C-alpha atoms as a PDB file:
ATOM      1  CA  MET A   1      -5.267  42.658 -77.891  1.00  0.00           C
ATOM      2  CA  ARG A   2      -7.004  41.522 -74.705  1.00  0.00           C
ATOM      3  CA  ILE A   3      -5.921  43.356 -71.594  1.00  0.00           C
ATOM      4  CA  PRO A   4      -6.124  41.209 -68.382  1.00  0.00           C
ATOM      5  CA  SER A   5      -8.006  42.890 -65.552  1.00  0.00           C
ATOM      6  CA  GLN A   6      -4.928  42.685 -63.295  1.00  0.00           C
ATOM      7  CA  HIS A   7      -2.592  44.126 -65.958  1.00  0.00           C
ATOM      8  CA  CYS A   8      -2.381  47.576 -64.380  1.00  0.00           C
ATOM      9  CA  GLY A   9      -2.534  46.376 -60.782  1.00  0.00           C
ATOM     10  CA  ARG A  10       1.167  45.605 -60.738  1.00  0.00           C
ATOM     11  CA  HIS A  11       1.802  49.352 -60.369  1.00  0.00           C
ATOM     12  CA  VAL A  12       1.176  50.008 -56.690  1.00  0.00           C
ATOM     13  CA  SER A  13       1.973  53.735 -56.662  1.00  0.00           C
ATOM     14  CA  LYS A  14       0.923  56.688 -58.760  1.00  0.00           C
ATOM     15  CA  HIS A  15       4.546  57.376 -59.733  1.00  0.00           C
ATOM     16  CA  SER A  16       5.060  53.800 -60.893  1.00  0.00           C
ATOM     17  CA  CYS A  17       1.774  53.815 -62.779  1.00  0.00           C
ATOM     18  CA  LEU A  18       2.494  57.038 -64.685  1.00  0.00           C
ATOM     19  CA  SER A  19       6.183  56.328 -65.207  1.00  0.00           C
ATOM     20  CA  ALA A  20       5.345  53.073 -66.981  1.00  0.00           C
ATOM     21  CA  MET A  21       3.669  55.092 -69.779  1.00  0.00           C
ATOM     22  CA  ASP A  22       1.513  52.046 -70.445  1.00  0.00           C
ATOM     23  CA  PRO A  23      -1.075  52.977 -73.082  1.00  0.00           C
ATOM     24  CA  TYR A  24      -3.721  50.913 -71.279  1.00  0.00           C
ATOM     25  CA  CYS A  25      -3.032  51.995 -67.696  1.00  0.00           C
ATOM     26  CA  GLY A  26      -3.681  55.184 -65.796  1.00  0.00           C
ATOM     27  CA  TRP A  27      -4.040  56.450 -62.215  1.00  0.00           C
ATOM     28  CA  TYR A  28      -7.701  56.366 -61.181  1.00  0.00           C
ATOM     29  CA  GLU A  29      -8.082  59.217 -58.679  1.00  0.00           C
ATOM     30  CA  LEU A  30     -11.461  58.012 -57.417  1.00  0.00           C
ATOM     31  CA  HIS A  31     -10.062  54.712 -56.108  1.00  0.00           C
ATOM     32  CA  ASP A  32      -6.434  55.875 -55.780  1.00  0.00           C
ATOM     33  CA  ARG A  33      -5.081  52.955 -57.788  1.00  0.00           C
ATOM     34  CA  CYS A  34      -3.628  52.052 -61.191  1.00  0.00           C
ATOM     35  CA  THR A  35      -6.366  50.668 -63.459  1.00  0.00           C
ATOM     36  CA  THR A  36      -7.506  50.388 -67.008  1.00  0.00           C
ATOM     37  CA  ALA A  37      -9.850  53.156 -68.093  1.00  0.00           C
ATOM     38  CA  PRO A  38     -12.922  53.095 -65.782  1.00  0.00           C
ATOM     39  CA  ASP A  39     -15.851  51.640 -67.702  1.00  0.00           C
ATOM     40  CA  GLY A  40     -13.691  51.926 -70.809  1.00  0.00           C
ATOM     41  CA  ASP A  41     -13.933  55.711 -70.701  1.00  0.00           C
ATOM     42  CA  SER A  42     -10.400  56.917 -71.449  1.00  0.00           C
ATOM     43  CA  SER A  43     -11.595  60.521 -71.383  1.00  0.00           C
ATOM     44  CA  SER A  44     -12.555  60.423 -67.721  1.00  0.00           C
ATOM     45  CA  GLN A  45     -11.154  63.409 -65.834  1.00  0.00           C
ATOM     46  CA  LEU A  46     -10.404  61.121 -62.868  1.00  0.00           C
ATOM     47  CA  TRP A  47      -8.204  58.801 -64.950  1.00  0.00           C
ATOM     48  CA  ILE A  48      -4.709  60.247 -65.476  1.00  0.00           C
ATOM     49  CA  GLN A  49      -2.064  59.078 -67.931  1.00  0.00           C
ATOM     50  CA  ASN A  50       1.476  60.330 -68.543  1.00  0.00           C
ATOM     51  CA  ARG A  51       0.854  60.630 -72.273  1.00  0.00           C
ATOM     52  CA  LEU A  52       0.176  63.461 -74.642  1.00  0.00           C
ATOM     53  CA  LYS A  53      -2.609  61.483 -76.265  1.00  0.00           C
ATOM     54  CA  LYS A  54      -4.761  58.826 -74.631  1.00  0.00           C
ATOM     55  CA  PRO A  55      -5.264  55.613 -76.564  1.00  0.00           C
ATOM     56  CA  ASP A  56      -8.437  54.487 -78.211  1.00  0.00           C
ATOM     57  CA  LEU A  57      -9.185  51.388 -76.174  1.00  0.00           C
ATOM     58  CA  THR A  58     -11.000  49.204 -78.642  1.00  0.00           C
ATOM     59  CA  GLY A  59      -9.487  45.866 -77.647  1.00  0.00           C
ATOM     60  CA  PRO A  60     -11.268  43.375 -75.350  1.00  0.00           C
ATOM     61  CA  ILE A  61     -11.073  44.247 -71.668  1.00  0.00           C
ATOM     62  CA  ASP A  62     -11.730  41.551 -69.067  1.00  0.00           C
ATOM     63  CA  GLY A  63     -13.952  42.387 -66.143  1.00  0.00           C
ATOM     64  CA  GLY A  64     -12.599  42.912 -62.651  1.00  0.00           C
ATOM     65  CA  TRP A  65     -14.271  42.690 -59.274  1.00  0.00           C
ATOM     66  CA  SER A  66     -14.898  45.661 -57.051  1.00  0.00           C
ATOM     67  CA  SER A  67     -14.018  45.431 -53.367  1.00  0.00           C
ATOM     68  CA  TRP A  68     -16.319  43.405 -51.132  1.00  0.00           C
ATOM     69  CA  SER A  69     -19.068  45.347 -49.402  1.00  0.00           C
ATOM     70  CA  GLU A  70     -19.392  45.330 -45.620  1.00  0.00           C
ATOM     71  CA  TRP A  71     -21.157  42.327 -44.069  1.00  0.00           C
ATOM     72  CA  HIS A  72     -24.872  42.931 -43.545  1.00  0.00           C
ATOM     73  CA  THR A  73     -27.886  40.901 -42.489  1.00  0.00           C
ATOM     74  CA  CYS A  74     -29.810  39.281 -45.275  1.00  0.00           C
ATOM     75  CA  SER A  75     -32.382  36.588 -45.945  1.00  0.00           C
ATOM     76  CA  LYS A  76     -31.730  33.273 -47.598  1.00  0.00           C
ATOM     77  CA  ASN A  77     -34.431  31.314 -49.368  1.00  0.00           C
ATOM     78  CA  THR A  78     -34.388  27.862 -47.809  1.00  0.00           C
ATOM     79  CA  GLU A  79     -36.666  24.855 -47.652  1.00  0.00           C
ATOM     80  CA  ARG A  80     -34.962  23.445 -44.575  1.00  0.00           C
ATOM     81  CA  SER A  81     -37.163  23.602 -41.481  1.00  0.00           C
ATOM     82  CA  ASP A  82     -34.149  24.126 -39.219  1.00  0.00           C
ATOM     83  CA  GLU A  83     -33.096  27.350 -40.965  1.00  0.00           C
ATOM     84  CA  ASP A  84     -34.683  30.755 -40.432  1.00  0.00           C
ATOM     85  CA  GLY A  85     -32.967  32.262 -43.462  1.00  0.00           C
ATOM     86  CA  ASN A  86     -31.341  35.030 -41.388  1.00  0.00           C
ATOM     87  CA  CYS A  87     -27.730  35.264 -42.567  1.00  0.00           C
ATOM     88  CA  LEU A  88     -24.771  37.576 -43.072  1.00  0.00           C
ATOM     89  CA  CYS A  89     -24.015  38.570 -46.655  1.00  0.00           C
ATOM     90  CA  ARG A  90     -21.539  40.658 -48.595  1.00  0.00           C
ATOM     91  CA  SER A  91     -21.397  41.395 -52.304  1.00  0.00           C
ATOM     92  CA  ARG A  92     -19.176  42.736 -55.039  1.00  0.00           C
ATOM     93  CA  SER A  93     -19.702  43.868 -58.632  1.00  0.00           C
ATOM     94  CA  CYS A  94     -17.895  43.187 -61.894  1.00  0.00           C
ATOM     95  CA  ILE A  95     -17.194  46.859 -62.586  1.00  0.00           C
ATOM     96  CA  ASN A  96     -13.490  47.300 -61.919  1.00  0.00           C
ATOM     97  CA  PRO A  97     -13.437  47.422 -64.878  1.00  0.00           C
ATOM     98  CA  ALA A  98     -16.628  46.163 -66.433  1.00  0.00           C
ATOM     99  CA  PRO A  99     -15.972  43.736 -69.320  1.00  0.00           C
ATOM    100  CA  ARG A 100     -15.981  45.529 -72.667  1.00  0.00           C
ATOM    101  CA  ASN A 101     -15.451  44.781 -76.304  1.00  0.00           C
ATOM    102  CA  GLY A 102     -15.877  41.042 -75.838  1.00  0.00           C
ATOM    103  CA  GLY A 103     -13.746  40.792 -72.697  1.00  0.00           C
ATOM    104  CA  GLN A 104     -14.360  37.992 -70.207  1.00  0.00           C
ATOM    105  CA  ASP A 105     -16.763  38.313 -67.320  1.00  0.00           C
ATOM    106  CA  CYS A 106     -15.410  38.172 -63.785  1.00  0.00           C
ATOM    107  CA  GLN A 107     -14.702  34.717 -62.441  1.00  0.00           C
ATOM    108  CA  GLY A 108     -16.165  33.738 -59.057  1.00  0.00           C
ATOM    109  CA  ILE A 109     -19.267  34.561 -57.097  1.00  0.00           C
ATOM    110  CA  PRO A 110     -20.755  38.028 -56.629  1.00  0.00           C
ATOM    111  CA  THR A 111     -22.267  37.270 -53.207  1.00  0.00           C
ATOM    112  CA  GLU A 112     -21.041  35.413 -50.122  1.00  0.00           C
ATOM    113  CA  VAL A 113     -23.504  34.097 -47.526  1.00  0.00           C
ATOM    114  CA  THR A 114     -22.458  32.890 -44.078  1.00  0.00           C
ATOM    115  CA  ASN A 115     -23.565  32.548 -40.443  1.00  0.00           C
ATOM    116  CA  CYS A 116     -27.120  31.569 -41.351  1.00  0.00           C
ATOM    117  CA  THR A 117     -29.333  31.104 -38.302  1.00  0.00           C
ATOM    118  CA  VAL A 118     -29.891  27.396 -37.639  1.00  0.00           C
ATOM    119  CA  ASN A 119     -32.573  26.117 -35.264  1.00  0.00           C
ATOM    120  CA  GLY A 120     -31.782  23.073 -33.154  1.00  0.00           C
ATOM    121  CA  GLY A 121     -33.254  19.683 -34.006  1.00  0.00           C
ATOM    122  CA  TRP A 122     -33.637  16.481 -31.993  1.00  0.00           C
ATOM    123  CA  THR A 123     -31.762  13.296 -32.777  1.00  0.00           C
ATOM    124  CA  GLU A 124     -33.690  10.037 -32.835  1.00  0.00           C
ATOM    125  CA  TRP A 125     -34.465   8.489 -29.444  1.00  0.00           C
ATOM    126  CA  SER A 126     -31.869   6.050 -28.194  1.00  0.00           C
ATOM    127  CA  ALA A 127     -32.794   2.434 -27.488  1.00  0.00           C
ATOM    128  CA  TRP A 128     -34.470   1.787 -24.131  1.00  0.00           C
ATOM    129  CA  SER A 129     -32.075   1.049 -21.308  1.00  0.00           C
ATOM    130  CA  ALA A 130     -32.298  -2.071 -19.167  1.00  0.00           C
ATOM    131  CA  CYS A 131     -34.806  -1.972 -16.317  1.00  0.00           C
ATOM    132  CA  SER A 132     -33.430  -0.418 -13.167  1.00  0.00           C
ATOM    133  CA  GLU A 133     -34.514  -3.384 -10.997  1.00  0.00           C
ATOM    134  CA  SER A 134     -35.075  -7.102 -11.617  1.00  0.00           C
ATOM    135  CA  CYS A 135     -38.219  -7.279  -9.478  1.00  0.00           C
ATOM    136  CA  GLY A 136     -40.845  -5.028  -7.989  1.00  0.00           C
ATOM    137  CA  VAL A 137     -41.040  -1.461  -9.357  1.00  0.00           C
ATOM    138  CA  ALA A 138     -38.518  -0.675 -12.113  1.00  0.00           C
ATOM    139  CA  VAL A 139     -38.112   1.936 -14.850  1.00  0.00           C
ATOM    140  CA  LYS A 140     -36.300   2.078 -18.182  1.00  0.00           C
ATOM    141  CA  THR A 141     -34.944   5.197 -19.892  1.00  0.00           C
ATOM    142  CA  ARG A 142     -34.229   6.504 -23.366  1.00  0.00           C
ATOM    143  CA  LYS A 143     -32.507   9.757 -24.349  1.00  0.00           C
ATOM    144  CA  ARG A 144     -31.995  12.159 -27.260  1.00  0.00           C
ATOM    145  CA  THR A 145     -29.871  15.256 -27.855  1.00  0.00           C
ATOM    146  CA  CYS A 146     -30.472  18.635 -29.513  1.00  0.00           C
ATOM    147  CA  SER A 147     -27.725  18.139 -32.091  1.00  0.00           C
ATOM    148  CA  ASN A 148     -29.492  17.372 -35.370  1.00  0.00           C
ATOM    149  CA  PRO A 149     -28.433  20.076 -36.007  1.00  0.00           C
ATOM    150  CA  LYS A 150     -27.123  22.037 -33.067  1.00  0.00           C
ATOM    151  CA  PRO A 151     -28.530  25.565 -32.704  1.00  0.00           C
ATOM    152  CA  ALA A 152     -26.200  28.083 -34.348  1.00  0.00           C
ATOM    153  CA  PHE A 153     -25.946  31.852 -34.729  1.00  0.00           C
ATOM    154  CA  GLY A 154     -28.943  32.657 -32.524  1.00  0.00           C
ATOM    155  CA  GLY A 155     -31.093  29.724 -33.605  1.00  0.00           C
ATOM    156  CA  ARG A 156     -33.791  28.305 -31.346  1.00  0.00           C
ATOM    157  CA  THR A 157     -32.999  25.419 -29.044  1.00  0.00           C
ATOM    158  CA  CYS A 158     -35.087  22.245 -29.197  1.00  0.00           C
ATOM    159  CA  VAL A 159     -38.483  22.162 -27.483  1.00  0.00           C
ATOM    160  CA  GLY A 160     -39.330  19.158 -25.332  1.00  0.00           C
ATOM    161  CA  GLN A 161     -37.587  16.729 -22.995  1.00  0.00           C
ATOM    162  CA  ASP A 162     -34.263  15.070 -23.690  1.00  0.00           C
ATOM    163  CA  ARG A 163     -35.147  12.081 -21.452  1.00  0.00           C
ATOM    164  CA  ASP A 164     -38.111   9.712 -21.406  1.00  0.00           C
ATOM    165  CA  ASP A 165     -38.839   7.252 -18.557  1.00  0.00           C
ATOM    166  CA  MET A 166     -41.253   4.307 -18.589  1.00  0.00           C
ATOM    167  CA  TYR A 167     -42.259   1.755 -15.970  1.00  0.00           C
ATOM    168  CA  CYS A 168     -41.156  -1.756 -16.802  1.00  0.00           C
ATOM    169  CA  THR A 169     -43.926  -4.317 -17.209  1.00  0.00           C
ATOM    170  CA  ASN A 170     -43.894  -8.071 -16.594  1.00  0.00           C
ATOM    171  CA  ILE A 171     -41.486  -7.643 -13.717  1.00  0.00           C
ATOM    172  CA  PRO A 172     -42.072 -10.250 -10.984  1.00  0.00           C
ATOM    173  CA  PRO A 173     -42.781  -9.015  -7.465  1.00  0.00           C
ATOM    174  CA  CYS A 174     -39.896  -9.156  -5.104  1.00  0.00           C
ATOM    175  CA  PRO A 175     -40.162 -12.028  -2.540  1.00  0.00           C
ATOM    176  CA  VAL A 176     -41.213 -11.000   0.973  1.00  0.00           C
ATOM    177  CA  PRO A 177     -38.457 -11.910   3.439  1.00  0.00           C
ATOM    178  CA  LYS A 178     -39.590 -14.361   6.182  1.00  0.00           C
ATOM    179  CA  PRO A 179     -38.585 -13.754   9.801  1.00  0.00           C
ATOM    180  CA  PRO A 180     -36.136 -16.355  11.109  1.00  0.00           C
ATOM    181  CA  THR A 181     -37.588 -19.368  13.061  1.00  0.00           C
ATOM    182  CA  ILE A 182     -36.637 -19.336  16.753  1.00  0.00           C
ATOM    183  CA  ASP A 183     -37.245 -22.436  18.923  1.00  0.00           C
ATOM    184  CA  GLY A 184     -38.273 -21.981  22.557  1.00  0.00           C
ATOM    185  CA  ALA A 185     -35.817 -22.788  25.376  1.00  0.00           C
ATOM    186  CA  TRP A 186     -36.190 -22.897  29.139  1.00  0.00           C
ATOM    187  CA  GLY A 187     -34.443 -20.412  31.267  1.00  0.00           C
ATOM    188  CA  GLN A 188     -32.701 -21.210  34.572  1.00  0.00           C
ATOM    189  CA  TRP A 189     -34.755 -22.407  37.511  1.00  0.00           C
ATOM    190  CA  SER A 190     -35.517 -19.782  40.069  1.00  0.00           C
ATOM    191  CA  VAL A 191     -34.567 -20.332  43.749  1.00  0.00           C
ATOM    192  CA  TRP A 192     -37.063 -22.213  45.837  1.00  0.00           C
ATOM    193  CA  SER A 193     -39.692 -20.185  47.577  1.00  0.00           C
ATOM    194  CA  GLU A 194     -40.484 -20.396  51.330  1.00  0.00           C
ATOM    195  CA  CYS A 195     -42.588 -23.348  52.484  1.00  0.00           C
ATOM    196  CA  THR A 196     -46.267 -22.704  52.559  1.00  0.00           C
ATOM    197  CA  ALA A 197     -46.730 -24.107  56.120  1.00  0.00           C
ATOM    198  CA  LYS A 198     -44.837 -23.747  59.385  1.00  0.00           C
ATOM    199  CA  CYS A 199     -45.762 -27.280  60.482  1.00  0.00           C
ATOM    200  CA  GLY A 200     -47.449 -30.277  59.036  1.00  0.00           C
ATOM    201  CA  THR A 201     -47.567 -30.646  55.286  1.00  0.00           C
ATOM    202  CA  GLY A 202     -46.580 -27.726  53.070  1.00  0.00           C
ATOM    203  CA  PHE A 203     -44.875 -27.132  49.777  1.00  0.00           C
ATOM    204  CA  ARG A 204     -42.635 -24.654  48.124  1.00  0.00           C
ATOM    205  CA  LEU A 205     -42.223 -23.596  44.538  1.00  0.00           C
END
């Protein structure tokens, strides 16, 4: 008979575990929980049953996962240039219990990897903008962003400029404004001056 790895886990207390008098379950003092015999060893002094005689566990026993370890820094093999390989990892083992007598291995993954350091990468340059002026000196602009990918979990930001400017060519010179034409005009006549002679012939201006 195959005993599922979670078979004994339904007993959440020592009293419940021992009161069930299940021939395949006992209270494991080391982990303070109801389990099948640790590593299939029914003679373990840390595994207690409420029976006069412990069973000979020869049937298949499916494997069960241990608890997850604490998160710790680890390295991840990667071929991506934007990853440093510095990550957070945690692991678990298929030892609670270990599969025995043809029992099934644990289902799932033994290691979780997350928060891998990602260095920032540039997007492609945008198209050039229109020239800033239609004549004379003008510039056009293109831009890019550090989002391919964005830096994450301590990754390096992009190196370089996010904006590129260039002078526009083949722009005609701006026309030089001409001063307005002003025609001449006479002012008012001044008053006549005094005569140039007291007697005889004289003139005044």
